[in-house]
Amino acid sequence: MLIQVDQLVKDYQTNKNQKGFFHGIKALLMPEYETKRAVNGISFSISAGEMVGFIGPNGAGKSTTVKMLSGILVPSSGKVTVKGMDPFKDRKKYVSQIGVVFGQRTQLWWDLPAVDTFDLLKEVYKIPDKVYKANMEEFRELLGLDEFLHRPARQLSLGQRMRADIAAAMLHEPDILFFDEPTIGLDIIAKERIREFIKRMNKEKGITMLFTTHDMQDIEKICERIMVIDHGKIVCDSQVSDVRQLYGTERKLSVQFSQSYDQIDIPRVQTVHEGGNQKSFIFKNNEIKVSELITQLTNNYDVQDLTVQEPEIETIIKKIYEEGAHDYESVS
Ligand SMILES: Nc1ncnc2c1ncn2[C@@H]1O[C@H](COP(=O)(O)OP(=O)(O)OP(=O)(O)O)[C@@H](O)[C@H]1O
Ligand SMILES: [Mg+2]
């Protein structure tokens, strides 16, 4: 296993925020600490070459996990092992083998042209000239860096900055990438570009990736596996195709009839009158097979056209989040 995580926990200590003058003095003299458990005993493993989408509602513990995986934060308990290393303890050696991008922060030098940050990284990581040149050439083309390479980072648009940050994280050819919201705030075209790039790096170079996102299209378009975290716990870890099977049992069959029918009653199927000669049939694919439903309809009615709709990945994920929220309501 390339990445092994066992019973990982992260607690944050926060100063209890008491307002007012008296409380201010009290807080200074007798600070009261509160413990917030952000990650609550998660375990998973990732094999080489996998592309894993790490999703969950706001505050679920995604960024905290990514920070522990990348050696920025030390776990409160539990264990992370990546390529046999402990990200925090073996940090020096470790950082040369991974790349990290935080969509909400940049690692570019704010006042320097992007290209100068790249040159600095070349020195930091001791990247050989030849490797550096080849990689720069590739990233300039695939990420379209030329249009802004010589502008200071602070002048870059969000999309440009993100592309530069991704290049910066990959110049030293890491074989593992951790991305925390690499598509946040980007327009559709920019998102597509980054998705394409990520997919390509995974396919062509076999780079293992874990990335967080709130964009379900990211998941649908680039991931094979998703892990869902909620309140610091993994609530789902499965292949995207299996998630559809597990949670997305509801199907919709839309039918255009050649004439209008008042009532069509089929057991285990809910009929929706869409107006005109159009009706929809909502059913669960584990209760009635779509082929069976179509046969029943075409045998008894004059069917002109029909389409079957699978649930959107958004709908399925929403269901997982809602179930998670529900579980937590019932325990507290
Ligand atoms: N430095 C910190 N000090 C105290 N609490 C923190 C700190 N960082 C995060 N937390 C808390 O830990 C929990 C998990 O935060 P985290 O940033 O990992 O969530 P997330 O899943 O990345 O959410 P989002 O989707 O909003 O980015 C939250 O309740 C958050 O308020
Ligand atoms: Mg986050």
mmCIF file of C-alpha atoms and ligand atoms in Angstrom:
data_model
loop_
_atom_site.group_PDB
_atom_site.id
_atom_site.type_symbol
_atom_site.label_atom_id
_atom_site.label_comp_id
_atom_site.label_asym_id
_atom_site.label_seq_id
_atom_site.Cartn_x
_atom_site.Cartn_y
_atom_site.Cartn_z
ATOM 1 C CA MET A 1 0.000 0.000 0.000
ATOM 2 C CA LEU A 2 1.347 3.397 -0.922
ATOM 3 C CA ILE A 3 -0.647 5.350 1.639
ATOM 4 C CA GLN A 4 -1.789 3.780 4.882
ATOM 5 C CA VAL A 5 -3.846 5.651 7.452
ATOM 6 C CA ASP A 6 -4.806 4.019 10.745
ATOM 7 C CA GLN A 7 -7.142 5.416 13.366
ATOM 8 C CA LEU A 8 -6.069 8.961 12.623
ATOM 9 C CA VAL A 9 -7.263 11.630 15.053
ATOM 10 C CA LYS A 10 -6.756 15.384 15.141
ATOM 11 C CA ASP A 11 -7.857 17.517 18.051
ATOM 12 C CA TYR A 12 -7.563 21.288 17.934
ATOM 13 C CA GLN A 13 -7.194 23.205 21.167
ATOM 14 C CA THR A 14 -9.011 26.487 21.026
ATOM 15 C CA ASN A 15 -9.215 29.237 23.541
ATOM 16 C CA LYS A 16 -12.770 29.502 24.772
ATOM 17 C CA ASN A 17 -13.861 32.775 23.326
ATOM 18 C CA GLN A 18 -15.269 34.840 26.172
ATOM 19 C CA LYS A 19 -16.131 38.395 25.349
ATOM 20 C CA GLY A 20 -16.108 41.483 27.547
ATOM 21 C CA PHE A 21 -13.473 43.184 29.646
ATOM 22 C CA PHE A 22 -13.725 41.029 32.740
ATOM 23 C CA HIS A 23 -13.751 37.844 30.718
ATOM 24 C CA GLY A 24 -10.767 39.196 28.794
ATOM 25 C CA ILE A 25 -8.721 39.434 31.979
ATOM 26 C CA LYS A 26 -9.995 36.106 33.182
ATOM 27 C CA ALA A 27 -9.048 34.539 29.886
ATOM 28 C CA LEU A 28 -5.515 35.890 30.285
ATOM 29 C CA LEU A 29 -5.124 34.639 33.832
ATOM 30 C CA MET A 30 -6.983 31.386 33.528
ATOM 31 C CA PRO A 31 -7.248 30.487 29.875
ATOM 32 C CA GLU A 32 -9.894 27.903 29.297
ATOM 33 C CA TYR A 33 -9.323 25.526 26.469
ATOM 34 C CA GLU A 34 -11.805 23.675 24.448
ATOM 35 C CA THR A 35 -10.984 20.624 22.419
ATOM 36 C CA LYS A 36 -12.416 20.283 18.968
ATOM 37 C CA ARG A 37 -12.044 16.835 17.403
ATOM 38 C CA ALA A 38 -11.722 17.599 13.702
ATOM 39 C CA VAL A 39 -10.732 14.122 12.567
ATOM 40 C CA ASN A 40 -12.157 11.266 14.562
ATOM 41 C CA GLY A 41 -10.298 8.001 14.017
ATOM 42 C CA ILE A 42 -10.241 7.512 10.272
ATOM 43 C CA SER A 43 -8.575 4.597 8.508
ATOM 44 C CA PHE A 44 -8.046 3.984 4.814
ATOM 45 C CA SER A 45 -5.415 2.940 2.350
ATOM 46 C CA ILE A 46 -4.607 4.079 -1.157
ATOM 47 C CA SER A 47 -2.652 2.075 -3.722
ATOM 48 C CA ALA A 48 -0.220 3.469 -6.250
ATOM 49 C CA GLY A 49 -1.916 5.098 -9.220
ATOM 50 C CA GLU A 50 -5.277 5.621 -7.563
ATOM 51 C CA MET A 51 -7.249 8.824 -8.014
ATOM 52 C CA VAL A 52 -9.361 9.444 -4.958
ATOM 53 C CA GLY A 53 -11.947 12.167 -4.470
ATOM 54 C CA PHE A 54 -12.204 13.185 -0.827
ATOM 55 C CA ILE A 55 -15.489 14.916 -0.190
ATOM 56 C CA GLY A 56 -17.708 15.984 2.672
ATOM 57 C CA PRO A 57 -19.683 18.960 3.963
ATOM 58 C CA ASN A 58 -17.993 22.127 5.275
ATOM 59 C CA GLY A 59 -16.053 21.503 8.450
ATOM 60 C CA ALA A 60 -16.061 17.729 7.968
ATOM 61 C CA GLY A 61 -12.285 17.399 8.394
ATOM 62 C CA LYS A 62 -11.015 17.232 4.810
ATOM 63 C CA SER A 63 -8.365 19.959 4.957
ATOM 64 C CA THR A 64 -7.208 18.752 8.358
ATOM 65 C CA THR A 65 -6.705 15.268 6.919
ATOM 66 C CA VAL A 66 -4.860 16.609 3.875
ATOM 67 C CA LYS A 67 -2.592 18.623 6.176
ATOM 68 C CA MET A 68 -1.740 15.513 8.199
ATOM 69 C CA LEU A 69 -1.121 13.529 5.017
ATOM 70 C CA SER A 70 1.228 16.178 3.738
ATOM 71 C CA GLY A 71 3.153 16.534 6.995
ATOM 72 C CA ILE A 72 2.012 20.082 7.798
ATOM 73 C CA LEU A 73 0.082 19.026 10.896
ATOM 74 C CA VAL A 74 1.026 16.407 13.455
ATOM 75 C CA PRO A 75 -1.751 13.930 14.279
ATOM 76 C CA SER A 76 -3.098 13.823 17.848
ATOM 77 C CA SER A 77 -3.096 10.049 17.602
ATOM 78 C CA GLY A 78 -3.137 7.344 14.989
ATOM 79 C CA LYS A 79 -0.724 6.785 12.194
ATOM 80 C CA VAL A 80 -0.027 7.895 8.648
ATOM 81 C CA THR A 81 2.515 6.003 6.572
ATOM 82 C CA VAL A 82 3.287 7.050 3.036
ATOM 83 C CA LYS A 83 5.921 5.061 1.127
ATOM 84 C CA GLY A 84 7.116 3.805 4.473
ATOM 85 C CA MET A 85 7.609 7.345 5.803
ATOM 86 C CA ASP A 86 5.933 9.302 8.541
ATOM 87 C CA PRO A 87 4.950 12.580 6.851
ATOM 88 C CA PHE A 88 5.587 14.706 9.915
ATOM 89 C CA LYS A 89 8.692 13.044 11.348
ATOM 90 C CA ASP A 90 10.369 12.361 8.005
ATOM 91 C CA ARG A 91 9.274 15.699 6.654
ATOM 92 C CA LYS A 92 12.528 16.688 4.989
ATOM 93 C CA LYS A 93 12.804 13.584 2.895
ATOM 94 C CA TYR A 94 9.047 13.344 2.486
ATOM 95 C CA VAL A 95 8.376 16.713 0.866
ATOM 96 C CA SER A 96 10.631 15.904 -2.064
ATOM 97 C CA GLN A 97 8.306 13.054 -3.005
ATOM 98 C CA ILE A 98 4.914 14.688 -2.734
ATOM 99 C CA GLY A 99 3.213 17.737 -4.186
ATOM 100 C CA VAL A 100 0.590 19.765 -2.350
ATOM 101 C CA VAL A 101 -1.838 22.401 -3.582
ATOM 102 C CA PHE A 102 -4.227 24.321 -1.383
ATOM 103 C CA GLY A 103 -6.759 26.048 -3.585
ATOM 104 C CA GLN A 104 -7.335 28.705 -0.958
ATOM 105 C CA ARG A 105 -3.679 29.547 -0.461
ATOM 106 C CA THR A 106 -0.758 29.990 -2.776
ATOM 107 C CA GLN A 107 2.825 28.880 -2.479
ATOM 108 C CA LEU A 108 3.902 31.445 -5.071
ATOM 109 C CA TRP A 109 5.954 34.386 -3.902
ATOM 110 C CA TRP A 110 3.438 37.177 -3.900
ATOM 111 C CA ASP A 111 5.613 39.934 -5.350
ATOM 112 C CA LEU A 112 7.702 37.836 -7.676
ATOM 113 C CA PRO A 113 6.881 36.858 -11.227
ATOM 114 C CA ALA A 114 5.587 33.274 -11.283
ATOM 115 C CA VAL A 115 8.641 32.193 -13.247
ATOM 116 C CA ASP A 116 10.911 33.328 -10.387
ATOM 117 C CA THR A 117 9.010 31.120 -7.945
ATOM 118 C CA PHE A 118 9.613 28.220 -10.310
ATOM 119 C CA ASP A 119 13.338 29.041 -10.418
ATOM 120 C CA LEU A 120 13.439 29.174 -6.631
ATOM 121 C CA LEU A 121 11.722 25.812 -6.392
ATOM 122 C CA LYS A 122 14.291 24.406 -8.785
ATOM 123 C CA GLU A 123 16.966 25.345 -6.250
ATOM 124 C CA VAL A 124 14.992 24.207 -3.215
ATOM 125 C CA TYR A 125 14.313 20.772 -4.679
ATOM 126 C CA LYS A 126 17.648 20.583 -6.527
ATOM 127 C CA ILE A 127 15.879 19.768 -9.759
ATOM 128 C CA PRO A 128 18.399 18.930 -12.532
ATOM 129 C CA ASP A 129 18.445 21.435 -15.426
ATOM 130 C CA LYS A 130 17.200 18.939 -17.957
ATOM 131 C CA VAL A 131 14.275 17.748 -15.856
ATOM 132 C CA TYR A 132 13.324 21.313 -14.989
ATOM 133 C CA LYS A 133 13.364 22.430 -18.606
ATOM 134 C CA ALA A 134 11.331 19.480 -19.817
ATOM 135 C CA ASN A 135 8.744 19.892 -17.074
ATOM 136 C CA MET A 136 8.450 23.633 -17.561
ATOM 137 C CA GLU A 137 7.894 23.111 -21.247
ATOM 138 C CA GLU A 138 5.178 20.565 -20.626
ATOM 139 C CA PHE A 139 3.372 22.607 -17.981
ATOM 140 C CA ARG A 140 3.599 25.803 -19.992
ATOM 141 C CA GLU A 141 1.775 24.090 -22.770
ATOM 142 C CA LEU A 142 -0.734 21.986 -20.820
ATOM 143 C CA LEU A 143 -1.566 24.662 -18.277
ATOM 144 C CA GLY A 144 -1.157 27.657 -20.571
ATOM 145 C CA LEU A 145 1.357 29.388 -18.329
ATOM 146 C CA ASP A 146 2.908 31.626 -20.975
ATOM 147 C CA GLU A 147 0.241 34.296 -20.820
ATOM 148 C CA PHE A 148 1.222 35.260 -17.270
ATOM 149 C CA LEU A 149 4.600 33.698 -16.525
ATOM 150 C CA HIS A 150 6.299 37.077 -16.084
ATOM 151 C CA ARG A 151 3.635 38.761 -13.990
ATOM 152 C CA PRO A 152 3.862 38.940 -10.207
ATOM 153 C CA ALA A 153 1.645 36.425 -8.449
ATOM 154 C CA ARG A 154 -0.467 39.134 -6.838
ATOM 155 C CA GLN A 155 -1.634 40.272 -10.280
ATOM 156 C CA LEU A 156 -2.807 36.860 -11.404
ATOM 157 C CA SER A 157 -6.448 35.914 -11.693
ATOM 158 C CA LEU A 158 -7.606 33.027 -9.531
ATOM 159 C CA GLY A 159 -7.549 30.612 -12.462
ATOM 160 C CA GLN A 160 -4.054 31.665 -13.509
ATOM 161 C CA ARG A 161 -2.771 31.448 -9.964
ATOM 162 C CA MET A 162 -4.211 27.963 -9.564
ATOM 163 C CA ARG A 163 -2.509 26.776 -12.745
ATOM 164 C CA ALA A 164 0.776 28.244 -11.575
ATOM 165 C CA ASP A 165 0.364 26.640 -8.154
ATOM 166 C CA ILE A 166 -0.276 23.243 -9.694
ATOM 167 C CA ALA A 167 2.836 23.560 -11.854
ATOM 168 C CA ALA A 168 4.816 24.661 -8.792
ATOM 169 C CA ALA A 169 3.692 21.580 -6.882
ATOM 170 C CA MET A 170 4.770 19.267 -9.671
ATOM 171 C CA LEU A 171 8.084 20.598 -10.943
ATOM 172 C CA HIS A 172 10.068 18.190 -8.793
ATOM 173 C CA GLU A 173 8.116 15.236 -10.210
ATOM 174 C CA PRO A 174 6.400 13.918 -7.110
ATOM 175 C CA ASP A 175 4.562 10.660 -7.546
ATOM 176 C CA ILE A 176 1.914 11.593 -4.991
ATOM 177 C CA LEU A 177 -0.255 14.718 -5.091
ATOM 178 C CA PHE A 178 -2.564 16.120 -2.453
ATOM 179 C CA PHE A 179 -4.918 18.774 -3.751
ATOM 180 C CA ASP A 180 -7.264 20.650 -1.451
ATOM 181 C CA GLU A 181 -9.983 22.209 -3.610
ATOM 182 C CA PRO A 182 -7.968 22.740 -6.795
ATOM 183 C CA THR A 183 -11.028 23.927 -8.709
ATOM 184 C CA ILE A 184 -12.533 26.257 -6.106
ATOM 185 C CA GLY A 185 -13.874 29.481 -7.553
ATOM 186 C CA LEU A 186 -12.943 28.664 -11.136
ATOM 187 C CA ASP A 187 -15.137 29.080 -14.195
ATOM 188 C CA ILE A 188 -16.293 26.073 -16.209
ATOM 189 C CA ILE A 189 -13.513 26.292 -18.787
ATOM 190 C CA ALA A 190 -10.806 26.676 -16.169
ATOM 191 C CA LYS A 191 -12.239 23.755 -14.203
ATOM 192 C CA GLU A 192 -12.252 21.599 -17.323
ATOM 193 C CA ARG A 193 -8.658 22.482 -18.026
ATOM 194 C CA ILE A 194 -7.548 21.486 -14.558
ATOM 195 C CA ARG A 195 -9.589 18.301 -14.636
ATOM 196 C CA GLU A 196 -8.033 17.331 -17.952
ATOM 197 C CA PHE A 197 -4.598 18.035 -16.596
ATOM 198 C CA ILE A 198 -5.141 16.066 -13.394
ATOM 199 C CA LYS A 199 -6.559 13.136 -15.322
ATOM 200 C CA ARG A 200 -3.675 13.151 -17.726
ATOM 201 C CA MET A 201 -1.038 13.225 -14.992
ATOM 202 C CA ASN A 202 -2.730 10.289 -13.295
ATOM 203 C CA LYS A 203 -3.060 8.251 -16.496
ATOM 204 C CA GLU A 204 0.238 9.042 -18.197
ATOM 205 C CA LYS A 205 2.555 9.339 -15.237
ATOM 206 C CA GLY A 206 0.695 7.100 -12.818
ATOM 207 C CA ILE A 207 0.703 9.834 -10.168
ATOM 208 C CA THR A 208 -1.373 8.894 -7.146
ATOM 209 C CA MET A 209 -3.804 11.628 -6.183
ATOM 210 C CA LEU A 210 -6.114 12.522 -3.396
ATOM 211 C CA PHE A 211 -8.098 15.679 -3.832
ATOM 212 C CA THR A 212 -10.927 17.414 -2.083
ATOM 213 C CA THR A 213 -13.693 19.287 -3.831
ATOM 214 C CA HIS A 214 -17.239 20.511 -3.430
ATOM 215 C CA ASP A 215 -17.841 20.148 -7.145
ATOM 216 C CA MET A 216 -19.559 16.871 -7.900
ATOM 217 C CA GLN A 217 -18.650 17.234 -11.556
ATOM 218 C CA ASP A 218 -15.017 16.906 -10.498
ATOM 219 C CA ILE A 219 -15.909 13.578 -8.939
ATOM 220 C CA GLU A 220 -18.009 12.405 -11.834
ATOM 221 C CA LYS A 221 -15.408 13.369 -14.415
ATOM 222 C CA ILE A 222 -12.152 12.294 -12.850
ATOM 223 C CA CYS A 223 -12.540 9.902 -9.950
ATOM 224 C CA GLU A 224 -12.986 6.228 -9.742
ATOM 225 C CA ARG A 225 -13.091 6.149 -5.989
ATOM 226 C CA ILE A 226 -14.659 8.512 -3.481
ATOM 227 C CA MET A 227 -14.249 8.799 0.226
ATOM 228 C CA VAL A 228 -16.856 10.774 2.090
ATOM 229 C CA ILE A 229 -15.983 12.270 5.461
ATOM 230 C CA ASP A 230 -18.551 13.723 7.820
ATOM 231 C CA HIS A 231 -17.992 14.993 11.360
ATOM 232 C CA GLY A 232 -14.466 13.611 11.218
ATOM 233 C CA LYS A 233 -15.489 10.084 10.275
ATOM 234 C CA ILE A 234 -15.403 8.258 6.973
ATOM 235 C CA VAL A 235 -19.014 7.494 6.112
ATOM 236 C CA CYS A 236 -18.466 6.065 2.657
ATOM 237 C CA ASP A 237 -15.418 4.732 0.831
ATOM 238 C CA SER A 238 -16.191 3.114 -2.451
ATOM 239 C CA GLN A 239 -15.894 3.073 -6.226
ATOM 240 C CA VAL A 240 -18.044 5.788 -7.810
ATOM 241 C CA SER A 241 -19.881 3.127 -9.816
ATOM 242 C CA ASP A 242 -20.739 1.197 -6.643
ATOM 243 C CA VAL A 243 -22.005 4.323 -4.922
ATOM 244 C CA ARG A 244 -24.541 4.638 -7.685
ATOM 245 C CA GLN A 245 -25.590 1.051 -7.071
ATOM 246 C CA LEU A 246 -25.766 1.449 -3.308
ATOM 247 C CA TYR A 247 -27.495 4.768 -2.949
ATOM 248 C CA GLY A 248 -28.903 5.537 -6.328
ATOM 249 C CA THR A 249 -31.573 2.934 -6.699
ATOM 250 C CA GLU A 250 -34.204 5.346 -7.956
ATOM 251 C CA ARG A 251 -34.738 5.572 -11.704
ATOM 252 C CA LYS A 252 -37.061 7.610 -13.845
ATOM 253 C CA LEU A 253 -38.541 6.434 -17.107
ATOM 254 C CA SER A 254 -40.013 9.222 -19.232
ATOM 255 C CA VAL A 255 -42.475 8.095 -21.856
ATOM 256 C CA GLN A 256 -44.085 9.881 -24.760
ATOM 257 C CA PHE A 257 -47.293 8.117 -25.768
ATOM 258 C CA SER A 258 -48.964 8.401 -29.179
ATOM 259 C CA GLN A 259 -52.279 9.205 -27.525
ATOM 260 C CA SER A 260 -53.372 10.419 -24.144
ATOM 261 C CA TYR A 261 -54.146 7.941 -21.383
ATOM 262 C CA ASP A 262 -55.960 9.008 -18.233
ATOM 263 C CA GLN A 263 -54.636 6.550 -15.776
ATOM 264 C CA ILE A 264 -51.747 4.144 -15.897
ATOM 265 C CA ASP A 265 -51.318 2.129 -12.733
ATOM 266 C CA ILE A 266 -48.394 -0.194 -12.357
ATOM 267 C CA PRO A 267 -47.600 -1.810 -9.011
ATOM 268 C CA ARG A 268 -44.404 -0.520 -7.286
ATOM 269 C CA VAL A 269 -44.227 2.401 -9.711
ATOM 270 C CA GLN A 270 -45.173 6.008 -9.132
ATOM 271 C CA THR A 271 -46.711 7.719 -12.127
ATOM 272 C CA VAL A 272 -46.258 11.431 -12.778
ATOM 273 C CA HIS A 273 -48.386 13.146 -15.412
ATOM 274 C CA GLU A 274 -46.134 15.543 -17.223
ATOM 275 C CA GLY A 275 -48.807 17.052 -19.442
ATOM 276 C CA GLY A 276 -49.696 16.268 -23.032
ATOM 277 C CA ASN A 277 -49.059 12.647 -23.857
ATOM 278 C CA GLN A 278 -45.999 12.611 -21.631
ATOM 279 C CA LYS A 279 -45.736 10.648 -18.394
ATOM 280 C CA SER A 280 -42.895 9.738 -16.077
ATOM 281 C CA PHE A 281 -42.570 6.557 -14.086
ATOM 282 C CA ILE A 282 -40.468 6.596 -10.960
ATOM 283 C CA PHE A 283 -39.334 3.278 -9.577
ATOM 284 C CA LYS A 284 -36.547 1.556 -7.697
ATOM 285 C CA ASN A 285 -34.346 -0.642 -9.822
ATOM 286 C CA ASN A 286 -34.212 -3.275 -7.096
ATOM 287 C CA GLU A 287 -38.023 -3.502 -7.019
ATOM 288 C CA ILE A 288 -38.821 -3.637 -10.691
ATOM 289 C CA LYS A 289 -36.509 -4.074 -13.647
ATOM 290 C CA VAL A 290 -36.593 -1.350 -16.241
ATOM 291 C CA SER A 291 -36.975 -3.984 -18.982
ATOM 292 C CA GLU A 292 -40.025 -5.379 -17.201
ATOM 293 C CA LEU A 293 -41.578 -1.932 -16.924
ATOM 294 C CA ILE A 294 -40.939 -1.162 -20.584
ATOM 295 C CA THR A 295 -42.456 -4.478 -21.644
ATOM 296 C CA GLN A 296 -45.573 -3.805 -19.598
ATOM 297 C CA LEU A 297 -45.954 -0.362 -21.104
ATOM 298 C CA THR A 298 -45.287 -1.258 -24.726
ATOM 299 C CA ASN A 299 -47.566 -4.322 -24.541
ATOM 300 C CA ASN A 300 -50.512 -2.341 -23.254
ATOM 301 C CA TYR A 301 -50.073 1.182 -24.569
ATOM 302 C CA ASP A 302 -49.027 2.985 -27.685
ATOM 303 C CA VAL A 303 -45.528 4.152 -26.861
ATOM 304 C CA GLN A 304 -43.778 6.607 -29.159
ATOM 305 C CA ASP A 305 -40.542 7.370 -27.320
ATOM 306 C CA LEU A 306 -38.893 6.674 -23.983
ATOM 307 C CA THR A 307 -35.789 7.559 -21.993
ATOM 308 C CA VAL A 308 -34.410 6.210 -18.718
ATOM 309 C CA GLN A 309 -32.698 8.605 -16.355
ATOM 310 C CA GLU A 310 -30.122 7.618 -13.776
ATOM 311 C CA PRO A 311 -29.913 9.842 -10.727
ATOM 312 C CA GLU A 312 -27.317 12.594 -10.871
ATOM 313 C CA ILE A 313 -24.244 12.085 -8.735
ATOM 314 C CA GLU A 314 -25.263 15.295 -6.910
ATOM 315 C CA THR A 315 -28.494 13.677 -5.790
ATOM 316 C CA ILE A 316 -26.691 10.618 -4.520
ATOM 317 C CA ILE A 317 -24.069 12.555 -2.593
ATOM 318 C CA LYS A 318 -26.746 14.771 -1.085
ATOM 319 C CA LYS A 319 -28.419 11.635 0.189
ATOM 320 C CA ILE A 320 -25.175 10.424 1.786
ATOM 321 C CA TYR A 321 -24.658 13.823 3.490
ATOM 322 C CA GLU A 322 -28.253 13.883 4.698
ATOM 323 C CA GLU A 323 -27.989 10.387 6.124
ATOM 324 C CA GLY A 324 -24.797 11.441 7.885
ATOM 325 C CA ALA A 325 -26.439 14.552 9.343
ATOM 326 C CA HIS A 326 -29.407 12.463 10.425
ATOM 327 C CA ASP A 327 -27.163 9.927 12.214
ATOM 328 C CA TYR A 328 -25.511 12.723 14.169
ATOM 329 C CA GLU A 329 -28.797 14.332 15.117
ATOM 330 C CA SER A 330 -30.041 11.071 16.535
ATOM 331 C CA VAL A 331 -26.962 10.514 18.730
ATOM 332 C CA SER A 332 -26.737 14.002 20.174
HETATM 333 N N1 LIG B 1 -6.645 25.713 13.304
HETATM 334 C C1 LIG B 1 -7.811 25.304 13.795
HETATM 335 N N2 LIG B 1 -8.135 25.520 15.089
HETATM 336 C C2 LIG B 1 -9.303 25.098 15.593
HETATM 337 N N3 LIG B 1 -10.239 24.445 14.899
HETATM 338 C C3 LIG B 1 -9.993 24.197 13.595
HETATM 339 C C4 LIG B 1 -8.772 24.622 12.978
HETATM 340 N N4 LIG B 1 -8.806 24.240 11.684
HETATM 341 C C5 LIG B 1 -9.985 23.609 11.509
HETATM 342 N N5 LIG B 1 -10.698 23.580 12.646
HETATM 343 C C6 LIG B 1 -12.021 22.961 12.853
HETATM 344 O O1 LIG B 1 -11.908 21.584 12.526
HETATM 345 C C7 LIG B 1 -13.040 21.134 11.794
HETATM 346 C C8 LIG B 1 -12.591 20.562 10.449
HETATM 347 O O2 LIG B 1 -12.066 21.604 9.649
HETATM 348 P P1 LIG B 1 -11.497 21.368 8.179
HETATM 349 O O3 LIG B 1 -10.890 22.637 7.736
HETATM 350 O O4 LIG B 1 -10.639 20.160 8.182
HETATM 351 O O5 LIG B 1 -12.838 21.072 7.375
HETATM 352 P P2 LIG B 1 -13.068 20.875 5.804
HETATM 353 O O6 LIG B 1 -13.710 19.544 5.639
HETATM 354 O O7 LIG B 1 -11.818 21.134 5.063
HETATM 355 O O8 LIG B 1 -14.169 21.980 5.485
HETATM 356 P P3 LIG B 1 -14.379 22.939 4.190
HETATM 357 O O9 LIG B 1 -15.145 22.112 3.202
HETATM 358 O O10 LIG B 1 -15.213 24.035 4.715
HETATM 359 O O11 LIG B 1 -13.033 23.349 3.704
HETATM 360 C C9 LIG B 1 -13.951 22.335 11.693
HETATM 361 O O12 LIG B 1 -14.905 22.246 12.704
HETATM 362 C C10 LIG B 1 -13.046 23.522 11.901
HETATM 363 O O13 LIG B 1 -13.732 24.586 12.485
HETATM 364 MG MG MG B 2 -11.230 22.577 3.687
#
